[in-house]
Tab-separated table of C-alpha atoms and ligand atoms in Angstrom:
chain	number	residue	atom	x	y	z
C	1	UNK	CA	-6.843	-7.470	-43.673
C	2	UNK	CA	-3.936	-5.948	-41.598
C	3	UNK	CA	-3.240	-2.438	-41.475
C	4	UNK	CA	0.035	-1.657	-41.877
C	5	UNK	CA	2.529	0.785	-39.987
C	6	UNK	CA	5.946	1.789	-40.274
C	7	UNK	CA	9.231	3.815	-39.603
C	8	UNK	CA	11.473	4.481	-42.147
C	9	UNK	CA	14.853	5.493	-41.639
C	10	UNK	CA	18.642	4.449	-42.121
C	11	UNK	CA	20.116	3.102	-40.148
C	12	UNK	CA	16.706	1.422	-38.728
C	13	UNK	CA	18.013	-1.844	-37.225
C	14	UNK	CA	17.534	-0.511	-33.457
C	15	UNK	CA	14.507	1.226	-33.955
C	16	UNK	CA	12.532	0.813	-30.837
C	17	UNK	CA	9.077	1.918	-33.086
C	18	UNK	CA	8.248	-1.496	-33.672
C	19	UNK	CA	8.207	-3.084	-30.631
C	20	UNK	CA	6.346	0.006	-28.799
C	21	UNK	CA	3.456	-0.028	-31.190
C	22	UNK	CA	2.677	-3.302	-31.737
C	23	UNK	CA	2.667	-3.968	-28.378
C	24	UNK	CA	0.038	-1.289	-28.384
C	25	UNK	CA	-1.763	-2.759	-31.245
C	26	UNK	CA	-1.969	-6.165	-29.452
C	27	UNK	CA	-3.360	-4.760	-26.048
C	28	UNK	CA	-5.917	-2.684	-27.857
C	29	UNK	CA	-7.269	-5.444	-29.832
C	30	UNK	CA	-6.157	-4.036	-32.918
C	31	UNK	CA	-5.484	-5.845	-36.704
C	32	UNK	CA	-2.601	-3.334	-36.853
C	33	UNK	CA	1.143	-4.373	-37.589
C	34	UNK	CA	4.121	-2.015	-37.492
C	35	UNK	CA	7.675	-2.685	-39.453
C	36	UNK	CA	10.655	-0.749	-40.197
C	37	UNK	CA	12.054	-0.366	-43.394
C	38	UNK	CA	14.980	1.011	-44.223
C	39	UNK	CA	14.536	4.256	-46.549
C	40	UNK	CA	17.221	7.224	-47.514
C	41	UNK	CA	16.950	10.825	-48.503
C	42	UNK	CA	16.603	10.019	-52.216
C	43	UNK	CA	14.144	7.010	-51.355
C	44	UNK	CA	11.380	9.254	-48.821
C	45	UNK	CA	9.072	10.354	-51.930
C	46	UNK	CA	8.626	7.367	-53.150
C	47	UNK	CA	8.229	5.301	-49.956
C	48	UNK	CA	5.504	8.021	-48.944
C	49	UNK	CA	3.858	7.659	-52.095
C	50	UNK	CA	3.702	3.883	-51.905
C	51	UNK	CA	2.781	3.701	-48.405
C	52	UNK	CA	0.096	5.646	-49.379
C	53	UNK	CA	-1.139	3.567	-52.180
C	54	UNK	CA	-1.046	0.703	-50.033
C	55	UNK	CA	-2.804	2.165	-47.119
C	56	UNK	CA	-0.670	1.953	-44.881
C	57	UNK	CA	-2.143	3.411	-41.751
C	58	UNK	CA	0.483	5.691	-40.525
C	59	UNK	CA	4.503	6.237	-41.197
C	60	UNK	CA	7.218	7.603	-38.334
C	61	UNK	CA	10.429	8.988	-39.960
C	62	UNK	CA	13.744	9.472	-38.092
C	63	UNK	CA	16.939	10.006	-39.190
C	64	UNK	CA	17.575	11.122	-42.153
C	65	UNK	CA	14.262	12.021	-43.009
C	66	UNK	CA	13.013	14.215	-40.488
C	67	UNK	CA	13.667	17.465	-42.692
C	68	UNK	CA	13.492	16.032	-46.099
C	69	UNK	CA	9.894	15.327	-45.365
C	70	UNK	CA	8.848	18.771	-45.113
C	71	UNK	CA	9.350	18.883	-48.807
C	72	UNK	CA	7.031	15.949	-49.502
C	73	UNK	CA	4.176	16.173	-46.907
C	74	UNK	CA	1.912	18.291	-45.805
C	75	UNK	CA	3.215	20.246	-41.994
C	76	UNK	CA	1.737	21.077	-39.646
C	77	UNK	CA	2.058	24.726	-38.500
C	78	UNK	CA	4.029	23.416	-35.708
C	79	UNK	CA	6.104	21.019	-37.135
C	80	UNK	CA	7.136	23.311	-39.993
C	81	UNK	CA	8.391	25.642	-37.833
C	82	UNK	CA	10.670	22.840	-36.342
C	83	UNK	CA	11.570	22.147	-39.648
C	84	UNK	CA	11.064	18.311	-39.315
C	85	UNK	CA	8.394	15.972	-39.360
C	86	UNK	CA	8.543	12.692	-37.439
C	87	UNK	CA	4.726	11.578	-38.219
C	88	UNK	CA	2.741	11.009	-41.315
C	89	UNK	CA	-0.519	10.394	-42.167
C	90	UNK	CA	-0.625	9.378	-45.746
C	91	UNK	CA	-4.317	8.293	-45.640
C	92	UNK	CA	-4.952	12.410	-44.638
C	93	UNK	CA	-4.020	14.133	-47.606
C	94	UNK	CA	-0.217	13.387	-46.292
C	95	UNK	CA	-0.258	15.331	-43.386
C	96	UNK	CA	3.196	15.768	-41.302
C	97	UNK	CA	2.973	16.344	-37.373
C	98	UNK	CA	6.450	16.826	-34.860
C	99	UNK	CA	5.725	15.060	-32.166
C	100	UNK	CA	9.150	14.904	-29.817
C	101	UNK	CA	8.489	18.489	-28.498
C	102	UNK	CA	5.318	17.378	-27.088
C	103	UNK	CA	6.758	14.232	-26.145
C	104	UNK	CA	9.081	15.501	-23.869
C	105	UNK	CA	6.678	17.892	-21.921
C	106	UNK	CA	4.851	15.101	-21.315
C	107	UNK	CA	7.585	13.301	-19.761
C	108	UNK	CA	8.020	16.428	-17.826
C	109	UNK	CA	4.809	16.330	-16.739
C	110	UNK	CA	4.825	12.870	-15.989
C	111	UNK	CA	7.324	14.141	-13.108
C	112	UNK	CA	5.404	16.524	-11.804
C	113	UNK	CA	7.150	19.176	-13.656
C	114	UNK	CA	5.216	22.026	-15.753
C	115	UNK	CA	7.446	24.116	-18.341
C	116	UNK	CA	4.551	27.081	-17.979
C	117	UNK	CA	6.638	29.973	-16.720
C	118	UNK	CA	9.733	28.161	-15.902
C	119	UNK	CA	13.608	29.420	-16.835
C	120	UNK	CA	14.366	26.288	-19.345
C	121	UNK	CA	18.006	25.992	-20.097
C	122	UNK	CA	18.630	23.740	-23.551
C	123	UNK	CA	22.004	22.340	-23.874
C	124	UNK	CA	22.824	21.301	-27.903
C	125	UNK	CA	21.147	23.048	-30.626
C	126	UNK	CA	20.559	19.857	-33.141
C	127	UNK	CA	17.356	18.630	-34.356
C	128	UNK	CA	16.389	17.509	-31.072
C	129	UNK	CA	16.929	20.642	-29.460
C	130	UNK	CA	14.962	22.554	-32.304
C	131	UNK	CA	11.653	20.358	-31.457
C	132	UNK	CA	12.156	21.248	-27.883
C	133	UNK	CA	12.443	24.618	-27.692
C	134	UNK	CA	9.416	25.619	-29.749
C	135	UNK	CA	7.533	23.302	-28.349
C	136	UNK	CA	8.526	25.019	-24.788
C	137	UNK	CA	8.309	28.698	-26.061
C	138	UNK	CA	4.806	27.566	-27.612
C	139	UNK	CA	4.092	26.431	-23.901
C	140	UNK	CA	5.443	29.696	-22.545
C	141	UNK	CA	8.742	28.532	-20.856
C	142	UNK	CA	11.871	31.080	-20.683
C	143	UNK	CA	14.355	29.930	-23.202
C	144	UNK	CA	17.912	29.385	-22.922
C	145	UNK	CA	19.913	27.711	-25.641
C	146	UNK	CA	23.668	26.804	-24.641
C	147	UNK	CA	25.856	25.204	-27.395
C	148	UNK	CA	29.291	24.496	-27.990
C	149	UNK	CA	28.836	26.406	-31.452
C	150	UNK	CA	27.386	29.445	-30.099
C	151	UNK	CA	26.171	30.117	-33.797
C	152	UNK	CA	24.188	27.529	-34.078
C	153	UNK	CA	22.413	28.421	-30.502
C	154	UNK	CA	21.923	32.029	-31.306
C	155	UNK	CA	20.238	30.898	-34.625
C	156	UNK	CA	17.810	28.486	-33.222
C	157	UNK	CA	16.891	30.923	-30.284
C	158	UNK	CA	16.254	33.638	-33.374
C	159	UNK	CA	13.779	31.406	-35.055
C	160	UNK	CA	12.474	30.093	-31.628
C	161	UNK	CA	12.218	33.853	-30.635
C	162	UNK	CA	8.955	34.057	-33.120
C	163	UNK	CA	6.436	31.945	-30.830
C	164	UNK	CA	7.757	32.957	-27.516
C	165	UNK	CA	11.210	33.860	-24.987
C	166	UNK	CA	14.367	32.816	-26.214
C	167	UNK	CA	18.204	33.706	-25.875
C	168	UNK	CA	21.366	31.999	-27.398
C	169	UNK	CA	24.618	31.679	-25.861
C	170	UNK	CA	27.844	29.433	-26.129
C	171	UNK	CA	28.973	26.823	-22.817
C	172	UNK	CA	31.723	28.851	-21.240
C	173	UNK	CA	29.368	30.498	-19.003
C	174	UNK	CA	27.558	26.897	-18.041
C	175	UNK	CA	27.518	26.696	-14.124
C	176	UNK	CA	25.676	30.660	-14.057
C	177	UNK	CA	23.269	29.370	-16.572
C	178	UNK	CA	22.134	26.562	-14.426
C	179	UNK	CA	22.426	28.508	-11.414
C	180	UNK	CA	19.835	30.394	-12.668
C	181	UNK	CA	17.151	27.250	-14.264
C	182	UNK	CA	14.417	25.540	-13.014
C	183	UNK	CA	14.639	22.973	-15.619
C	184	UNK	CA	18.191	21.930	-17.323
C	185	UNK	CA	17.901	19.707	-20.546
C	186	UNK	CA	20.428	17.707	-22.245
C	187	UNK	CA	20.077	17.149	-26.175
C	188	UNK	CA	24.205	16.535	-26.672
C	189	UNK	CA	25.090	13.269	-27.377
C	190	UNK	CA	27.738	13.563	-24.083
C	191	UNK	CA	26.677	10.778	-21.889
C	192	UNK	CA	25.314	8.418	-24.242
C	193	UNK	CA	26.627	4.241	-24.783
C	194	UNK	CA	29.268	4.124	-25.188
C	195	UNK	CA	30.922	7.276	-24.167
C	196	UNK	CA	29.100	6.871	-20.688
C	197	UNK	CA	31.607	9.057	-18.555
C	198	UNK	CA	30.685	12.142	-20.184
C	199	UNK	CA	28.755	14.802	-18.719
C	200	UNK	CA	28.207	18.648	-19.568
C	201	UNK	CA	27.919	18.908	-15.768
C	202	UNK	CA	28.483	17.802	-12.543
C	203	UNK	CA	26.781	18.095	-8.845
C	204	UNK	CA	28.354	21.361	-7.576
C	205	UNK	CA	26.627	22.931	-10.967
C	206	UNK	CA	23.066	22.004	-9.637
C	207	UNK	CA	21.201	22.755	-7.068
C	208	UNK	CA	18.209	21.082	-5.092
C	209	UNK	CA	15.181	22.880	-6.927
C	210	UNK	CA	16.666	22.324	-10.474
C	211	UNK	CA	15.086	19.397	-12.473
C	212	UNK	CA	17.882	17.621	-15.002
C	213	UNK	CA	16.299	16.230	-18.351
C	214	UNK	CA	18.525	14.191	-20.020
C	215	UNK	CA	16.801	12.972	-23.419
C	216	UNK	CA	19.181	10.274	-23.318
C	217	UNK	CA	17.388	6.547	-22.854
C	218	UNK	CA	20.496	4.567	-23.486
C	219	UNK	CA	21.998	4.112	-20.335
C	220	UNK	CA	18.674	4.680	-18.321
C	221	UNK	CA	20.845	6.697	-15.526
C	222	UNK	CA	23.147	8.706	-17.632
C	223	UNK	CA	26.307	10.286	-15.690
C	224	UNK	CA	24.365	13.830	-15.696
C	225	UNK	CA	21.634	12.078	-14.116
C	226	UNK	CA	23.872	10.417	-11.331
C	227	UNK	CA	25.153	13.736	-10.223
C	228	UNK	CA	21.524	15.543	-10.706
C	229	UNK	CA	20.730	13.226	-7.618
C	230	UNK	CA	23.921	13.624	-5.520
C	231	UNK	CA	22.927	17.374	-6.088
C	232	UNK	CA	19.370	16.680	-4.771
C	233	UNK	CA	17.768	17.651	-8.207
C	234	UNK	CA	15.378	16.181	-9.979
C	235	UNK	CA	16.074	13.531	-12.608
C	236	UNK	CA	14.058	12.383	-15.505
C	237	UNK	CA	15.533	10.031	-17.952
C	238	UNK	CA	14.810	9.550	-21.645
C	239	UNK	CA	12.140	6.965	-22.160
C	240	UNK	CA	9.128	9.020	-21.487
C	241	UNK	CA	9.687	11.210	-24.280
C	242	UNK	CA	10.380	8.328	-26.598
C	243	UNK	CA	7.046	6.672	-25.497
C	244	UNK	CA	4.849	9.972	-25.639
C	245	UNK	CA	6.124	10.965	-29.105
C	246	UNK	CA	5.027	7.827	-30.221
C	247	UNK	CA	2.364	7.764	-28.412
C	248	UNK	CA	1.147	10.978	-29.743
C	249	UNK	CA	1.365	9.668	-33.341
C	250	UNK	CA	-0.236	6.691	-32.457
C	251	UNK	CA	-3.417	9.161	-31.130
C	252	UNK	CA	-2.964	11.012	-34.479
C	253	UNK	CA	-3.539	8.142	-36.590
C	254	UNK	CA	-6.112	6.036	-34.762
C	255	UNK	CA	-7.707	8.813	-33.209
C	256	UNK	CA	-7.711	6.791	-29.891
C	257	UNK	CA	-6.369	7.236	-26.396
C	258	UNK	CA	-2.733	5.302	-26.771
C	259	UNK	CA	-1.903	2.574	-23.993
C	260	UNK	CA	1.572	4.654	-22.706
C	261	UNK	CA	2.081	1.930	-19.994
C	262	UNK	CA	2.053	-0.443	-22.219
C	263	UNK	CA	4.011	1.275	-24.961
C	264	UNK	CA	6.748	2.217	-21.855
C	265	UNK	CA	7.188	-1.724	-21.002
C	266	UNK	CA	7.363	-2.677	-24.128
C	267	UNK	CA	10.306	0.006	-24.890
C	268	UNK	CA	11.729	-0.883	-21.173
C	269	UNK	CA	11.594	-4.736	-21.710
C	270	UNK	CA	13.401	-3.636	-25.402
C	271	UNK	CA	15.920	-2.092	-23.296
C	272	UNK	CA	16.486	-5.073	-21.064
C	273	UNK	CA	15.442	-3.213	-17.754
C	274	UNK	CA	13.060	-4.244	-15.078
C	275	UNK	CA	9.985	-2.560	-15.149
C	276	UNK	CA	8.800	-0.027	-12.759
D	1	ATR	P1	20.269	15.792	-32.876
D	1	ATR	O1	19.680	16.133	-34.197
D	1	ATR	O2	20.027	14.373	-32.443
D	1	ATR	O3	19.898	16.757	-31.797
D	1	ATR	P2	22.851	16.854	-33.737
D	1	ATR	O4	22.183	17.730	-34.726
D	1	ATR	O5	24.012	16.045	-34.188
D	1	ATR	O6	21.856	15.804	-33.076
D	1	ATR	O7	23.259	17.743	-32.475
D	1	ATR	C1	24.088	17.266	-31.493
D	1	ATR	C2	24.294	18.373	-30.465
D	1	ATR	O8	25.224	17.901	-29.510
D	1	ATR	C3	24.883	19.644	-31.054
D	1	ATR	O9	24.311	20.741	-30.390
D	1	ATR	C4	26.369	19.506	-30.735
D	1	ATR	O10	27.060	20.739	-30.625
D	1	ATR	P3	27.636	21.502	-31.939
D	1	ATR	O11	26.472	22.222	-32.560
D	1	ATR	O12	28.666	22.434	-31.412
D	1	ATR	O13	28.208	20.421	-32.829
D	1	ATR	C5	26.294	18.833	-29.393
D	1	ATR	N1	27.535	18.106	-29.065
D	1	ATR	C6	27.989	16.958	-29.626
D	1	ATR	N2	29.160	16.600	-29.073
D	1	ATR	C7	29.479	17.558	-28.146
D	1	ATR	C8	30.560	17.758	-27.227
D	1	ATR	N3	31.592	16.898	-27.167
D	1	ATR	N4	30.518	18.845	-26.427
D	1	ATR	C9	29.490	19.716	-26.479
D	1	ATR	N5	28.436	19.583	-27.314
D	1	ATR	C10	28.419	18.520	-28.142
């Protein structure tokens, strides 16, 4: 019999979960399916608890749920410092991992960049942002966290402050911050379909040594990451860190090495561009 798999979520309609896992499931030989289903807030206990009693063999949340979970699973140390779970393992005693911090220093990596040691400057302070910069601090990268509500920055780089460097700050002093990074990361929605002229900054902010992150996979080549290469920088899209996180949950449940390149043309094809 099948194993099933599944993100819940709402909305869940352009989920890209699916199509990246059963694509792995079909390479590896695998009885394995993977669906979305559409779950709210008031819903998540119950789906858990039924995907559980059905076996299902592993669950990815994303928004709403990423928080709400932590009430309902078990966390890792890691993810409930986040403060949001994105993987589940109902078949181990409902154990909740955070994946997208990892996820995106593997895409790093996959660039030849290493966070160890480097000045990291965060723009946003959301949910993304909050995976990110523990998962850097845990990997000992400098910590800056620029947001347009400096509140919200100076809070995250408080709690972030507890595993390793961290500072908050607000945007007005943007082009000094970056001056001074090795790595610049967008989490703001600024840039993304459809809004695809905007930018928190342009090519006379960067310089050649500076590698631009945007976690944005929809366009491929945001605006920020046009100028990062009129600038001479470095520029690393979105779509690695979408295929390691859920490549890294796909490790955590089936305890085997995941297929990325297959799991990153399957998410490429989703996104109608050509493969590498
Ligand atoms: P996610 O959980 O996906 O990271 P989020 O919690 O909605 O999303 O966070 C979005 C981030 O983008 C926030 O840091 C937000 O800044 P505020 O905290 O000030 O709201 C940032 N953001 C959104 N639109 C922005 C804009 N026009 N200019 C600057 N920052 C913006």
């Amino acid at each position: 019999m099948k194993t099933v798999f599944a993100v819940f979520g709402d909305p869940i309609e352009h989920s890209m979960s699916p199509k990246m896992h059963n694509a792995a499931f079909t390479y590896m030989g695998m009885d394995c399916e993977y669906h979305a289903f559409r779950v709210g807030r008031d819903s998540l206990h119950d789906a858990l608890i039924g995907a559980k009693a059905m076996g299902f063999g592993g669950v990815n949340l994303t928004v709403p749920l990423k928080e709400e979970a932590l009430n309902i699973v078990d966390a890792d140390p890691l993810a409930a410092r986040i403060g949001a779970v994105n993987t589940v393992d109902p078949g181990d005693g409902m154990r909740g991992y955070n994946t997208d911090g990892i996820g995106a220093k593997r895409a790093l990596a996959d660039a030849g960049v290493d966070v160890a040691n480097a000045r990291v400057l965060i723009v946003g302070a959301g949910g993304a942002a909050r995976a990110i910069s523990f998962q850097f601090a845990n990997d000992s990268a400098n910590i800056t966290i620029a947001n347009r509500t400096e509140k919200r920055a100076c809070d995250l780089a408080r709690d972030v402050s507890s595993v390793g460097t961290a500072h908050g700050t607000g945007l007005a002093n943007l082009k000094d911050l970056i001056a001074q990074a090795d790595i610049l990361v967008n989490t703001t929605t600024l840039g993304m379909h459809p809004n695809t002229d905007q930018t928190i900054a342009t090519s006379d902010d960067m310089h050649p040594d500076l590698t631009v992150f945007d976690i944005i996979y929809n366009p491929l080549e945001t605006r920020l990451l046009k100028e990062a290469k009129i600038a001479g920088a470095t520029a690393v899209n979105g779509v690695m860190m979408l295929v390691y996180q859920g490549a890294e949950a796909f490790r955590i449940w089936n305890g085997v090495e995941p297929p990325v390149d297959v799991m990153r043309d399957a998410v490429l094809e989703a996104l109608g561009a050509q493969k590498p």
